[in-house]
Tab-separated table of C-alpha atoms in Angstrom:
chain	number	residue	atom	x	y	z
A	1	MET	CA	160.601	44.272	12.380
A	2	GLY	CA	164.142	42.858	12.322
A	3	THR	CA	166.228	40.936	9.809
A	4	ILE	CA	168.505	37.907	9.672
A	5	GLU	CA	171.266	37.811	7.087
A	6	ARG	CA	174.375	35.843	6.229
A	7	LYS	CA	177.418	37.984	6.806
A	8	ALA	CA	180.620	37.781	4.755
A	9	GLU	CA	182.911	39.706	7.104
A	10	ALA	CA	183.434	38.372	10.606
A	11	ASP	CA	184.058	39.905	13.996
A	12	GLU	CA	187.279	38.450	15.446
A	13	ARG	CA	185.434	37.671	18.695
A	14	LEU	CA	183.524	34.945	16.861
A	15	PHE	CA	186.810	33.051	16.332
A	16	LEU	CA	188.119	32.839	19.897
A	17	PRO	CA	189.795	29.488	20.693
A	18	ALA	CA	187.623	27.018	22.636
A	19	GLU	CA	189.913	27.088	25.691
A	20	ARG	CA	189.101	30.790	26.232
A	21	PHE	CA	185.463	29.924	27.053
A	22	THR	CA	185.047	29.033	30.740
A	23	ASN	CA	182.447	28.633	33.496
A	24	ALA	CA	180.477	25.925	31.721
A	25	HIS	CA	176.986	25.392	33.040
A	26	ALA	CA	173.836	23.638	31.898
A	27	VAL	CA	171.221	25.796	30.220
A	28	GLN	CA	168.140	24.827	28.183
A	29	GLY	CA	169.320	21.207	27.965
A	30	GLY	CA	172.699	22.234	26.548
A	31	GLU	CA	175.894	23.883	27.736
A	32	LEU	CA	176.791	27.575	27.937
A	33	ARG	CA	180.359	28.898	28.355
A	34	ALA	CA	181.557	32.484	28.255
A	35	CYS	CA	184.573	34.645	27.516
A	36	GLY	CA	183.518	38.106	28.656
A	37	GLU	CA	180.507	39.190	26.595
A	38	VAL	CA	181.077	36.423	24.023
A	39	LYS	CA	179.101	33.219	24.568
A	40	TYR	CA	179.585	29.639	23.341
A	41	VAL	CA	176.537	27.336	23.300
A	42	LYS	CA	176.394	23.618	22.535
A	43	SER	CA	172.771	22.599	22.121
A	44	PRO	CA	171.431	19.073	21.551
A	45	LYS	CA	168.099	20.233	20.128
A	46	ARG	CA	166.900	23.803	20.718
A	47	HIS	CA	168.170	27.030	22.265
A	48	LYS	CA	166.322	30.320	22.757
A	49	LEU	CA	168.155	33.616	22.415
A	50	TYR	CA	166.839	36.900	23.760
A	51	GLY	CA	168.633	39.894	22.360
A	52	GLU	CA	168.062	43.552	21.776
A	53	GLY	CA	169.990	45.336	19.089
A	54	THR	CA	172.166	43.257	16.780
A	55	LEU	CA	173.678	39.858	17.535
A	56	LEU	CA	176.502	38.278	15.544
A	57	LEU	CA	176.508	34.489	15.492
A	58	ARG	CA	178.902	31.885	14.037
A	59	VAL	CA	177.688	28.301	13.757
A	60	THR	CA	180.609	25.983	14.583
A	61	GLU	CA	178.820	22.611	14.403
A	62	GLY	CA	175.578	21.153	13.104
A	63	GLU	CA	172.682	22.556	11.137
A	64	GLY	CA	169.069	23.560	11.577
A	65	PHE	CA	166.961	26.685	11.420
A	66	ILE	CA	166.273	29.834	13.383
A	67	LYS	CA	162.627	30.312	14.235
A	68	TRP	CA	161.586	33.934	14.743
A	69	ALA	CA	158.610	36.261	14.371
A	70	ARG	CA	158.958	36.427	10.567
A	71	GLY	CA	159.388	32.715	9.902
A	72	GLU	CA	162.372	30.400	9.681
A	73	PHE	CA	165.951	30.911	8.509
A	74	PRO	CA	168.210	27.883	7.750
A	75	PHE	CA	171.779	27.634	9.066
A	76	ALA	CA	174.705	25.186	8.886
A	77	ALA	CA	178.212	24.878	10.314
A	78	GLY	CA	180.399	27.677	8.984
A	79	ASP	CA	177.605	30.241	8.663
A	80	ILE	CA	178.143	33.697	10.127
A	81	LEU	CA	174.854	35.449	10.759
A	82	ARG	CA	173.728	38.924	11.714
A	83	LEU	CA	170.473	39.014	13.706
A	84	ASN	CA	169.298	42.620	13.667
A	85	ASN	CA	166.555	43.574	16.132
A	86	VAL	CA	164.869	40.167	15.936
A	87	GLY	CA	163.928	39.941	19.632
A	88	GLU	CA	163.347	36.379	20.802
A	89	THR	CA	164.661	33.671	18.485
A	90	GLU	CA	164.986	29.911	18.740
A	91	LEU	CA	167.799	27.902	17.156
A	92	ASN	CA	166.470	24.458	16.286
A	93	GLY	CA	168.780	21.542	15.523
A	94	ALA	CA	171.748	19.914	17.235
A	95	CYS	CA	174.431	22.586	16.930
A	96	ALA	CA	177.157	24.643	18.562
A	97	PHE	CA	177.586	28.364	18.058
A	98	ILE	CA	179.379	31.465	19.298
A	99	TYR	CA	177.539	34.766	19.613
A	100	CYS	CA	178.002	38.328	20.820
A	101	THR	CA	176.448	41.754	20.477
A	102	GLU	CA	177.609	43.752	17.468
A	103	ARG	CA	179.960	46.582	18.378
A	104	LYS	CA	178.726	50.091	17.672
A	105	GLU	CA	180.855	52.070	15.225
A	106	LYS	CA	182.374	55.176	16.778
């Protein structure tokens, strides 16, 4: 079973300027924009993520909780999270966040 943890160090991809994210389209009642493999989501209520491996996520606005197989994990603007092998998750709460897959160390 996976883990969710707050992460002190940050991947530079989580701090891309907003103008780099393009191709906005509606998804799950919110908005999704992308810059390559890095995604920006603005969600009014709830957003499901489906990921294998490890996702890195930075909350840029709002607060709420992540619902996953092992319970709930609170988050707020400014949090940087590492979602390791959690499978399907659901971010609940009006929020905006940037996420990407963790790079493998060579």
